[in-house]
mmCIF file of C-alpha atoms and ligand atoms in Angstrom:
data_model
loop_
_atom_site.group_PDB
_atom_site.id
_atom_site.type_symbol
_atom_site.label_atom_id
_atom_site.label_comp_id
_atom_site.label_asym_id
_atom_site.label_seq_id
_atom_site.Cartn_x
_atom_site.Cartn_y
_atom_site.Cartn_z
ATOM 1 C CA MET Y 1 38.906 126.827 -144.647
ATOM 2 C CA THR Y 2 40.437 124.244 -147.622
ATOM 3 C CA SER Y 3 41.168 127.432 -149.881
ATOM 4 C CA ALA Y 4 41.660 126.697 -154.296
ATOM 5 C CA PRO Y 5 44.430 126.438 -155.849
ATOM 6 C CA ASP Y 6 44.664 129.140 -158.869
ATOM 7 C CA LEU Y 7 45.089 127.659 -162.401
ATOM 8 C CA GLY Y 8 45.139 130.526 -164.314
ATOM 9 C CA PHE Y 9 41.518 131.057 -165.738
ATOM 10 C CA THR Y 10 37.829 131.277 -165.697
ATOM 11 C CA THR Y 11 35.286 128.459 -167.171
ATOM 12 C CA LEU Y 12 32.675 130.797 -166.096
ATOM 13 C CA ARG Y 13 31.600 134.542 -164.340
ATOM 14 C CA TRP Y 14 29.448 137.422 -164.309
ATOM 15 C CA ALA Y 15 30.467 141.168 -165.205
ATOM 16 C CA GLU Y 16 28.891 143.976 -166.494
ATOM 17 C CA GLY Y 17 25.199 142.647 -166.609
ATOM 18 C CA LYS Y 18 26.507 139.455 -169.081
ATOM 19 C CA LEU Y 19 27.819 136.010 -168.667
ATOM 20 C CA PHE Y 20 31.499 135.639 -169.583
ATOM 21 C CA LEU Y 21 32.528 131.777 -170.583
ATOM 22 C CA LEU Y 22 35.675 130.825 -171.407
ATOM 23 C CA ASP Y 23 35.283 129.261 -175.354
ATOM 24 C CA GLN Y 24 35.883 125.516 -175.328
ATOM 25 C CA THR Y 25 35.963 124.658 -178.155
ATOM 26 C CA LYS Y 26 39.315 127.277 -178.716
ATOM 27 C CA LEU Y 27 41.208 125.024 -176.398
ATOM 28 C CA PRO Y 28 44.306 124.081 -176.075
ATOM 29 C CA HIS Y 29 45.646 126.321 -179.001
ATOM 30 C CA VAL Y 30 43.044 129.786 -178.245
ATOM 31 C CA GLN Y 31 42.609 131.252 -174.591
ATOM 32 C CA GLU Y 32 39.337 133.356 -175.367
ATOM 33 C CA GLU Y 33 36.048 134.679 -173.608
ATOM 34 C CA MET Y 34 32.725 134.824 -175.190
ATOM 35 C CA GLU Y 35 30.077 136.902 -173.770
ATOM 36 C CA PHE Y 36 26.030 136.645 -173.554
ATOM 37 C CA GLU Y 37 23.581 138.716 -172.836
ATOM 38 C CA ARG Y 38 21.186 136.300 -174.577
ATOM 39 C CA VAL Y 39 19.348 132.792 -173.153
ATOM 40 C CA ALA Y 40 19.380 131.859 -177.567
ATOM 41 C CA PRO Y 41 23.132 132.186 -178.082
ATOM 42 C CA LEU Y 42 23.988 130.427 -174.588
ATOM 43 C CA VAL Y 43 21.797 127.566 -176.108
ATOM 44 C CA ASP Y 44 23.783 127.780 -178.979
ATOM 45 C CA ALA Y 45 27.405 127.744 -177.631
ATOM 46 C CA ILE Y 46 25.746 124.690 -174.484
ATOM 47 C CA GLN Y 47 24.949 122.909 -177.527
ATOM 48 C CA ARG Y 48 28.201 123.899 -179.391
ATOM 49 C CA LEU Y 49 29.962 123.005 -176.157
ATOM 50 C CA CYS Y 50 31.816 126.036 -175.473
ATOM 51 C CA VAL Y 51 30.809 125.618 -172.120
ATOM 52 C CA ARG Y 52 30.290 121.699 -170.841
ATOM 53 C CA GLY Y 53 30.907 119.474 -168.356
ATOM 54 C CA ALA Y 54 27.608 118.924 -166.298
ATOM 55 C CA PRO Y 55 28.250 121.492 -163.287
ATOM 56 C CA ALA Y 56 29.603 123.915 -165.167
ATOM 57 C CA LEU Y 57 25.893 123.762 -167.141
ATOM 58 C CA GLY Y 58 24.129 123.751 -163.999
ATOM 59 C CA CYS Y 59 25.562 127.179 -163.498
ATOM 60 C CA ALA Y 60 25.439 128.535 -167.103
ATOM 61 C CA GLY Y 61 21.691 126.887 -166.741
ATOM 62 C CA ALA Y 62 20.899 129.290 -163.187
ATOM 63 C CA TYR Y 63 23.599 132.722 -165.036
ATOM 64 C CA GLY Y 64 21.287 132.201 -168.153
ATOM 65 C CA MET Y 65 17.944 132.978 -166.125
ATOM 66 C CA VAL Y 66 18.959 136.237 -165.395
ATOM 67 C CA LEU Y 67 19.500 136.842 -169.054
ATOM 68 C CA GLY Y 68 16.846 135.607 -169.977
ATOM 69 C CA VAL Y 69 14.446 137.751 -167.266
ATOM 70 C CA ALA Y 70 16.890 141.145 -168.023
ATOM 71 C CA ARG Y 71 15.245 142.777 -170.478
ATOM 72 C CA ALA Y 72 11.617 141.952 -169.550
ATOM 73 C CA LYS Y 73 9.287 145.524 -169.265
ATOM 74 C CA ASP Y 74 6.740 144.309 -166.781
ATOM 75 C CA ARG Y 75 5.615 141.540 -163.767
ATOM 76 C CA ALA Y 76 3.822 140.298 -167.340
ATOM 77 C CA GLN Y 77 6.400 139.213 -168.441
ATOM 78 C CA TRP Y 78 9.042 138.575 -166.495
ATOM 79 C CA ALA Y 79 6.716 135.811 -165.924
ATOM 80 C CA SER Y 80 6.505 134.567 -169.306
ATOM 81 C CA ASP Y 81 10.209 135.299 -170.255
ATOM 82 C CA LEU Y 82 11.181 133.205 -166.721
ATOM 83 C CA LYS Y 83 8.533 130.380 -168.419
ATOM 84 C CA LEU Y 84 9.992 130.337 -171.652
ATOM 85 C CA SER Y 85 13.890 130.679 -170.753
ATOM 86 C CA ALA Y 86 13.356 127.566 -168.244
ATOM 87 C CA THR Y 87 12.485 125.241 -171.139
ATOM 88 C CA THR Y 88 14.788 126.629 -173.862
ATOM 89 C CA LEU Y 89 17.862 125.817 -171.913
ATOM 90 C CA SER Y 90 16.622 122.745 -169.987
ATOM 91 C CA GLU Y 91 16.132 121.048 -173.665
ATOM 92 C CA ALA Y 92 19.880 122.470 -174.924
ATOM 93 C CA ARG Y 93 21.182 119.076 -173.686
ATOM 94 C CA PRO Y 94 19.206 116.434 -172.439
ATOM 95 C CA THR Y 95 21.880 114.244 -170.167
ATOM 96 C CA ALA Y 96 23.567 115.960 -166.755
ATOM 97 C CA VAL Y 97 20.955 117.009 -164.880
ATOM 98 C CA ASN Y 98 22.561 119.977 -163.194
ATOM 99 C CA LEU Y 99 21.516 122.349 -165.980
ATOM 100 C CA VAL Y 100 18.061 121.374 -165.001
ATOM 101 C CA VAL Y 101 19.106 121.730 -161.296
ATOM 102 C CA GLY Y 102 20.913 125.359 -162.192
ATOM 103 C CA VAL Y 103 17.893 126.449 -163.813
ATOM 104 C CA GLN Y 104 15.021 125.320 -161.729
ATOM 105 C CA HIS Y 105 17.013 126.300 -158.457
ATOM 106 C CA ILE Y 106 16.389 129.468 -160.347
ATOM 107 C CA GLN Y 107 12.986 129.113 -161.259
ATOM 108 C CA GLY Y 108 11.482 127.933 -157.915
ATOM 109 C CA LEU Y 109 12.542 131.474 -156.434
ATOM 110 C CA GLY Y 110 10.835 133.568 -159.712
ATOM 111 C CA GLU Y 111 8.253 131.866 -160.095
ATOM 112 C CA ARG Y 112 8.215 132.409 -155.277
ATOM 113 C CA LEU Y 113 8.568 136.328 -156.270
ATOM 114 C CA LEU Y 114 5.782 135.901 -158.472
ATOM 115 C CA ALA Y 115 3.081 134.304 -156.507
ATOM 116 C CA SER Y 116 4.388 137.289 -153.618
ATOM 117 C CA GLN Y 117 3.552 140.205 -155.108
ATOM 118 C CA GLY Y 118 1.518 141.188 -157.648
ATOM 119 C CA ASP Y 119 1.062 143.911 -160.355
ATOM 120 C CA ALA Y 120 1.091 146.753 -158.413
ATOM 121 C CA SER Y 121 4.128 146.005 -155.764
ATOM 122 C CA PHE Y 122 6.112 143.814 -157.869
ATOM 123 C CA ASP Y 123 9.670 145.678 -159.046
ATOM 124 C CA VAL Y 124 10.922 143.682 -162.186
ATOM 125 C CA ALA Y 125 14.432 145.285 -161.359
ATOM 126 C CA ALA Y 126 14.697 144.344 -157.983
ATOM 127 C CA ALA Y 127 13.359 140.670 -158.816
ATOM 128 C CA THR Y 128 16.052 140.438 -160.867
ATOM 129 C CA ALA Y 129 19.198 141.004 -158.965
ATOM 130 C CA LYS Y 130 17.328 138.639 -156.931
ATOM 131 C CA LEU Y 131 18.065 135.907 -159.219
ATOM 132 C CA LEU Y 132 21.434 137.050 -159.884
ATOM 133 C CA GLU Y 133 21.897 136.451 -156.155
ATOM 134 C CA HIS Y 134 21.225 133.471 -156.210
ATOM 135 C CA ALA Y 135 22.463 132.593 -159.773
ATOM 136 C CA ILE Y 136 25.758 133.546 -158.138
ATOM 137 C CA ALA Y 137 25.317 131.386 -155.057
ATOM 138 C CA PHE Y 138 24.651 128.880 -157.304
ATOM 139 C CA HIS Y 139 28.041 128.852 -158.503
ATOM 140 C CA LYS Y 140 29.666 129.528 -155.343
ATOM 141 C CA ALA Y 141 28.176 126.742 -153.986
ATOM 142 C CA ASP Y 142 29.395 124.451 -157.066
ATOM 143 C CA ALA Y 143 32.808 125.482 -156.132
ATOM 144 C CA ALA Y 144 32.864 124.709 -152.423
ATOM 145 C CA SER Y 145 31.444 120.749 -153.289
ATOM 146 C CA CYS Y 146 34.384 120.784 -155.436
ATOM 147 C CA LEU Y 147 37.068 121.227 -152.579
ATOM 148 C CA GLU Y 148 34.400 118.773 -150.897
ATOM 149 C CA ILE Y 149 35.212 116.341 -152.762
ATOM 150 C CA ALA Y 150 38.918 116.458 -153.368
ATOM 151 C CA GLU Y 151 38.644 116.724 -149.558
ATOM 152 C CA ASN Y 152 37.086 114.186 -149.132
ATOM 153 C CA THR Y 153 39.256 111.974 -151.911
ATOM 154 C CA LEU Y 154 42.182 112.533 -150.678
ATOM 155 C CA PRO Y 155 42.257 109.360 -148.446
ATOM 156 C CA LEU Y 156 41.147 107.058 -150.795
ATOM 157 C CA LEU Y 157 44.576 107.987 -153.006
ATOM 158 C CA PHE Y 158 47.802 107.858 -151.705
ATOM 159 C CA ASP Y 159 51.026 109.824 -153.152
ATOM 160 C CA GLY Y 160 52.458 108.523 -155.833
ATOM 161 C CA ALA Y 161 49.025 107.029 -157.394
ATOM 162 C CA ARG Y 162 48.460 106.571 -160.920
ATOM 163 C CA VAL Y 163 45.468 107.973 -162.102
ATOM 164 C CA LEU Y 164 43.694 107.190 -165.700
ATOM 165 C CA THR Y 165 40.874 109.635 -165.961
ATOM 166 C CA HIS Y 166 38.282 109.406 -169.090
ATOM 167 C CA CYS Y 167 36.894 113.183 -170.753
ATOM 168 C CA ASN Y 168 37.611 116.202 -168.833
ATOM 169 C CA ALA Y 169 36.032 116.340 -165.436
ATOM 170 C CA GLY Y 170 37.781 119.553 -163.751
ATOM 171 C CA ALA Y 171 37.696 122.970 -163.394
ATOM 172 C CA LEU Y 172 36.581 123.310 -167.018
ATOM 173 C CA ALA Y 173 33.537 121.321 -165.971
ATOM 174 C CA SER Y 174 32.988 122.845 -162.864
ATOM 175 C CA GLY Y 175 31.966 126.036 -161.365
ATOM 176 C CA GLY Y 176 35.246 125.186 -159.615
ATOM 177 C CA LEU Y 177 38.405 122.694 -159.052
ATOM 178 C CA GLY Y 178 36.507 120.100 -161.318
ATOM 179 C CA THR Y 179 35.731 116.511 -159.549
ATOM 180 C CA ALA Y 180 37.343 113.861 -161.046
ATOM 181 C CA LEU Y 181 40.262 116.219 -161.472
ATOM 182 C CA ALA Y 182 39.726 118.339 -158.201
ATOM 183 C CA PRO Y 183 41.802 115.869 -155.544
ATOM 184 C CA LEU Y 184 44.312 116.032 -158.225
ATOM 185 C CA HIS Y 185 44.098 119.824 -158.388
ATOM 186 C CA LEU Y 186 44.657 120.182 -154.620
ATOM 187 C CA GLY Y 187 46.633 117.360 -153.938
ATOM 188 C CA HIS Y 188 49.255 118.623 -155.809
ATOM 189 C CA SER Y 189 48.829 122.193 -154.773
ATOM 190 C CA ARG Y 190 50.114 120.120 -150.911
ATOM 191 C CA GLY Y 191 52.703 118.860 -152.418
ATOM 192 C CA MET Y 192 51.539 115.504 -153.465
ATOM 193 C CA LYS Y 193 52.703 113.451 -156.188
ATOM 194 C CA PHE Y 194 50.418 112.099 -159.372
ATOM 195 C CA GLN Y 195 50.790 110.399 -162.826
ATOM 196 C CA VAL Y 196 47.813 111.306 -164.577
ATOM 197 C CA TYR Y 197 46.401 109.224 -167.504
ATOM 198 C CA ALA Y 198 44.071 110.800 -169.716
ATOM 199 C CA ASP Y 199 42.333 108.900 -171.987
ATOM 200 C CA GLU Y 200 41.698 111.254 -175.358
ATOM 201 C CA THR Y 201 37.572 110.363 -175.193
ATOM 202 C CA ARG Y 202 36.904 110.265 -178.684
ATOM 203 C CA PRO Y 203 35.242 111.641 -181.000
ATOM 204 C CA LEU Y 204 35.039 115.429 -179.352
ATOM 205 C CA ARG Y 205 38.800 114.275 -177.726
ATOM 206 C CA GLN Y 206 37.553 116.222 -174.149
ATOM 207 C CA GLY Y 207 41.036 114.446 -172.658
ATOM 208 C CA ALA Y 208 43.643 115.454 -174.856
ATOM 209 C CA ARG Y 209 41.963 118.484 -175.156
ATOM 210 C CA LEU Y 210 40.990 119.721 -172.216
ATOM 211 C CA THR Y 211 42.522 117.715 -169.659
ATOM 212 C CA ALA Y 212 45.803 117.565 -170.583
ATOM 213 C CA TRP Y 213 45.850 121.292 -171.130
ATOM 214 C CA GLU Y 214 44.527 121.950 -167.751
ATOM 215 C CA LEU Y 215 46.389 120.001 -165.303
ATOM 216 C CA ALA Y 216 49.812 120.710 -167.578
ATOM 217 C CA ARG Y 217 49.098 124.377 -167.074
ATOM 218 C CA HIS Y 218 49.196 123.306 -162.963
ATOM 219 C CA GLY Y 219 52.074 120.869 -163.965
ATOM 220 C CA VAL Y 220 50.064 117.970 -162.877
ATOM 221 C CA PRO Y 221 51.885 115.041 -165.313
ATOM 222 C CA VAL Y 222 49.901 113.871 -167.165
ATOM 223 C CA SER Y 223 50.055 111.416 -170.417
ATOM 224 C CA VAL Y 224 47.685 111.397 -173.245
ATOM 225 C CA LEU Y 225 46.102 107.988 -174.613
ATOM 226 C CA PRO Y 226 43.831 106.729 -176.950
ATOM 227 C CA ASP Y 227 40.870 105.686 -175.740
ATOM 228 C CA SER Y 228 41.512 101.720 -176.858
ATOM 229 C CA ALA Y 229 45.300 101.930 -175.002
ATOM 230 C CA ALA Y 230 43.314 101.299 -171.481
ATOM 231 C CA ALA Y 231 42.609 98.439 -171.882
ATOM 232 C CA SER Y 232 46.587 97.668 -172.282
ATOM 233 C CA LEU Y 233 47.649 100.166 -169.356
ATOM 234 C CA LEU Y 234 45.457 98.588 -166.963
ATOM 235 C CA ALA Y 235 46.274 95.137 -167.932
ATOM 236 C CA ASP Y 236 50.409 96.123 -167.510
ATOM 237 C CA GLY Y 237 49.736 97.348 -164.218
ATOM 238 C CA GLY Y 238 50.139 100.710 -165.363
ATOM 239 C CA VAL Y 239 47.012 102.520 -162.272
ATOM 240 C CA ASP Y 240 46.404 102.737 -159.468
ATOM 241 C CA PHE Y 241 42.636 104.109 -159.358
ATOM 242 C CA VAL Y 242 40.606 105.463 -162.610
ATOM 243 C CA MET Y 243 38.348 108.030 -161.644
ATOM 244 C CA VAL Y 244 35.857 109.717 -163.413
ATOM 245 C CA GLY Y 245 32.987 112.108 -163.126
ATOM 246 C CA SER Y 246 29.190 112.169 -164.015
ATOM 247 C CA ASP Y 247 26.124 113.608 -165.983
ATOM 248 C CA ARG Y 248 23.683 112.109 -163.591
ATOM 249 C CA ILE Y 249 23.721 109.062 -161.366
ATOM 250 C CA ALA Y 250 20.832 107.429 -160.789
ATOM 251 C CA ALA Y 251 18.936 106.606 -157.728
ATOM 252 C CA ASN Y 252 20.158 102.919 -157.856
ATOM 253 C CA GLY Y 253 23.736 104.064 -158.609
ATOM 254 C CA ASP Y 254 23.882 103.128 -162.053
ATOM 255 C CA VAL Y 255 26.207 106.006 -163.607
ATOM 256 C CA ALA Y 256 26.014 108.223 -167.300
ATOM 257 C CA ASN Y 257 29.184 109.626 -168.128
ATOM 258 C CA LYS Y 258 31.057 110.517 -171.380
ATOM 259 C CA ILE Y 259 31.153 107.716 -173.553
ATOM 260 C CA GLY Y 260 33.446 105.008 -173.759
ATOM 261 C CA THR Y 261 34.141 104.876 -169.793
ATOM 262 C CA PHE Y 262 31.704 102.033 -169.313
ATOM 263 C CA PRO Y 263 33.944 99.660 -170.830
ATOM 264 C CA LEU Y 264 36.591 101.565 -169.117
ATOM 265 C CA ALA Y 265 34.982 100.022 -165.594
ATOM 266 C CA VAL Y 266 34.550 96.739 -167.073
ATOM 267 C CA ILE Y 267 38.571 96.347 -168.025
ATOM 268 C CA ALA Y 268 39.275 98.208 -164.737
ATOM 269 C CA ALA Y 269 36.631 96.023 -162.855
ATOM 270 C CA ARG Y 270 39.037 92.365 -164.835
ATOM 271 C CA PHE Y 271 41.972 93.884 -163.888
ATOM 272 C CA GLY Y 272 40.680 95.352 -159.788
ATOM 273 C CA VAL Y 273 41.568 98.491 -160.346
ATOM 274 C CA PRO Y 274 38.706 100.764 -158.044
ATOM 275 C CA VAL Y 275 36.443 103.038 -160.037
ATOM 276 C CA LEU Y 276 36.013 106.233 -158.137
ATOM 277 C CA VAL Y 277 32.959 108.614 -159.577
ATOM 278 C CA LEU Y 278 32.847 111.721 -157.882
ATOM 279 C CA ALA Y 279 30.551 114.370 -158.141
ATOM 280 C CA PRO Y 280 28.390 117.086 -156.147
ATOM 281 C CA ALA Y 281 25.054 116.050 -155.391
ATOM 282 C CA THR Y 282 23.217 117.945 -157.819
ATOM 283 C CA THR Y 283 24.664 115.018 -160.185
ATOM 284 C CA ILE Y 284 22.430 112.989 -158.575
ATOM 285 C CA ASP Y 285 19.103 112.597 -160.339
ATOM 286 C CA PRO Y 286 16.430 110.923 -157.163
ATOM 287 C CA HIS Y 287 13.752 110.519 -159.967
ATOM 288 C CA CYS Y 288 15.978 108.089 -162.407
ATOM 289 C CA ARG Y 289 16.002 104.986 -160.496
ATOM 290 C CA GLY Y 290 18.339 103.146 -162.162
ATOM 291 C CA GLY Y 291 20.501 103.496 -165.040
ATOM 292 C CA ALA Y 292 18.310 102.855 -167.679
ATOM 293 C CA ASP Y 293 15.992 105.547 -167.227
ATOM 294 C CA ILE Y 294 18.713 108.317 -168.238
ATOM 295 C CA PRO Y 295 18.147 110.006 -171.087
ATOM 296 C CA ILE Y 296 21.513 109.584 -173.622
ATOM 297 C CA GLU Y 297 22.001 112.386 -175.798
ATOM 298 C CA GLN Y 298 22.521 111.021 -179.656
ATOM 299 C CA ARG Y 299 24.902 113.634 -181.398
ATOM 300 C CA SER Y 300 25.832 114.547 -184.931
ATOM 301 C CA ALA Y 301 27.327 112.261 -187.171
ATOM 302 C CA ASP Y 302 29.283 115.153 -188.466
ATOM 303 C CA GLU Y 303 31.591 114.422 -185.208
ATOM 304 C CA ILE Y 304 32.512 110.667 -186.240
ATOM 305 C CA PHE Y 305 33.100 111.459 -190.220
ATOM 306 C CA GLY Y 306 34.573 114.182 -189.691
ATOM 307 C CA ALA Y 307 36.097 116.841 -192.924
ATOM 308 C CA ASP Y 308 37.669 112.886 -194.194
ATOM 309 C CA GLY Y 309 34.713 110.472 -193.702
ATOM 310 C CA VAL Y 310 33.406 108.631 -196.396
ATOM 311 C CA ARG Y 311 29.379 109.958 -195.894
ATOM 312 C CA ASP Y 312 27.441 108.274 -199.084
ATOM 313 C CA GLY Y 313 25.063 105.719 -197.567
ATOM 314 C CA VAL Y 314 26.366 105.220 -194.315
ATOM 315 C CA GLU Y 315 25.054 106.412 -191.148
ATOM 316 C CA ALA Y 316 26.553 107.162 -187.641
ATOM 317 C CA TYR Y 317 26.231 106.013 -184.340
ATOM 318 C CA ASN Y 318 27.498 109.132 -181.838
ATOM 319 C CA PRO Y 319 26.013 109.087 -177.933
ATOM 320 C CA ALA Y 320 27.582 110.882 -176.358
ATOM 321 C CA PHE Y 321 26.980 109.488 -173.091
ATOM 322 C CA ASP Y 322 26.793 105.782 -171.282
ATOM 323 C CA VAL Y 323 25.972 104.132 -168.227
ATOM 324 C CA THR Y 324 28.017 101.949 -166.263
ATOM 325 C CA PRO Y 325 25.742 100.041 -164.001
ATOM 326 C CA LYS Y 326 26.547 100.476 -159.899
ATOM 327 C CA GLU Y 327 28.285 97.346 -159.723
ATOM 328 C CA PHE Y 328 31.767 98.325 -161.691
ATOM 329 C CA VAL Y 329 31.471 101.810 -159.411
ATOM 330 C CA GLN Y 330 34.338 101.010 -155.904
ATOM 331 C CA HIS Y 331 33.316 104.563 -154.558
ATOM 332 C CA ILE Y 332 30.597 108.121 -155.668
ATOM 333 C CA VAL Y 333 32.486 110.402 -153.416
ATOM 334 C CA THR Y 334 29.811 113.785 -153.213
ATOM 335 C CA GLU Y 335 30.327 116.521 -150.738
ATOM 336 C CA HIS Y 336 28.913 114.467 -148.464
ATOM 337 C CA GLY Y 337 30.494 111.696 -147.735
ATOM 338 C CA VAL Y 338 32.329 108.570 -149.793
ATOM 339 C CA PHE Y 339 29.468 105.826 -150.411
ATOM 340 C CA GLN Y 340 28.882 102.672 -152.193
ATOM 341 C CA ALA Y 341 25.914 101.571 -153.731
ATOM 342 C CA HIS Y 342 25.727 98.622 -153.954
ATOM 343 C CA GLY Y 343 26.934 95.469 -151.416
ATOM 344 C CA GLU Y 344 27.699 96.724 -147.869
ATOM 345 C CA GLY Y 345 27.287 100.553 -148.854
ATOM 346 C CA HIS Y 346 23.434 100.607 -150.210
ATOM 347 C CA GLU Y 347 21.609 100.785 -147.424
ATOM 348 C CA ALA Y 348 23.654 104.172 -146.460
ATOM 349 C CA TRP Y 349 23.473 105.185 -149.784
ATOM 350 C CA ARG Y 350 19.591 104.707 -150.341
ATOM 351 C CA VAL Y 351 19.013 106.606 -147.173
ATOM 352 C CA TYR Y 352 21.443 109.837 -149.170
ATOM 353 C CA VAL Y 353 19.517 109.680 -151.965
ATOM 354 C CA ALA Y 354 16.635 109.987 -149.864
ATOM 355 C CA SER Y 355 17.786 112.693 -147.868
ATOM 356 C CA LEU Y 356 18.374 114.334 -151.505
ATOM 357 C CA THR Y 357 14.982 114.113 -152.721
ATOM 358 C CA LYS Y 358 13.567 115.954 -149.280
ATOM 359 C CA ALA Y 359 15.881 118.788 -149.750
HETATM 360 O O1 MRU C 401 29.721 116.475 -173.309
HETATM 361 P P1 MRU C 401 30.501 116.774 -172.479
HETATM 362 O O2 MRU C 401 31.959 116.898 -173.049
HETATM 363 O O3 MRU C 401 29.615 117.876 -171.704
HETATM 364 O O4 MRU C 401 30.700 115.183 -171.101
HETATM 365 C C1 MRU C 401 30.935 115.624 -169.330
HETATM 366 C C2 MRU C 401 31.854 114.305 -169.188
HETATM 367 O O5 MRU C 401 31.114 113.875 -169.401
HETATM 368 C C3 MRU C 401 31.546 114.915 -167.351
HETATM 369 O O6 MRU C 401 32.810 113.799 -167.439
HETATM 370 C C4 MRU C 401 30.836 114.839 -166.968
HETATM 371 O O7 MRU C 401 30.035 116.130 -167.330
HETATM 372 C C5 MRU C 401 31.506 114.593 -165.611
HETATM 373 S S1 MRU C 401 32.522 116.855 -165.552
HETATM 374 C C6 MRU C 401 32.650 116.776 -163.915
#
């Protein structure tokens, strides 16, 4: 079995009855963990992007559910804490469906435990321990999916490939090696050479702050460019693949990802550069028929204006994500294989999505 290279940091972990998160608002300058024993501060940390990236949010949501019930004194309180935690965690950020998947995974188990044990037999501590066991398994499954995504993508790449990426879809964004960055980390650890171009990713600069940090400390050559320079780089023939992650993939194959992914995909199509979207199956939402159904998070004007922007009488338009129509995506790679949601691959994609609905 493939093992992941050690990147020297841990995005999230459970220890001593607490959830520890690497505070991504402080990177790249300060590498510091935050610890959580309650749901409310975790929700705040999710909204401030201390932990971010769809698969990592799924893991944080699963662990958050454990924190949510950990103080309950009896079955009735455990049941109401379970429900309340599920609601507050799920609503922390709207676009990344993995958050809801992680929360519901644990909530479903909790509800089954409640249904199978009455007041007399319900052991609060044992039930909480069961939820933790499943949250840890959920986290491990995400790490395994990252590795499978990497293995499934490497045959599409070649030694010396030049890859343009947007936002951060790496180990910082997941419970393992990442999605879009996972094949780069894994290939690099096997001696393959890559040149990565990381879009700066305005306004919160996940590319410049996080992707560049994570790749550079692993020794993968990386150059940061302003988002507006991507078109010139593509036009100059400087890119072989655009590789990104996703926050939610609709049933028809439309892809929501960090704002700026859509124009990147349009420009890549103009210059014949394939766009690969790498994501675990937990990012696919069979209940969203198309991109128009995906809720897009609107964030604060402060992120646009910063400290020095003109504020009086000026509004901001600050969607955190956009939707790339499926036609602009060459392949969607998951832990289950390589798919194409349009053209010849359409039927296989439809069957795959239907299989996820049944699972
Ligand atoms: O707002 P963020 O930083 O949570 O946005 C993250 C992204 O858009 C990532 O590309 C996406 O979640 C995929 S992470 C594997």
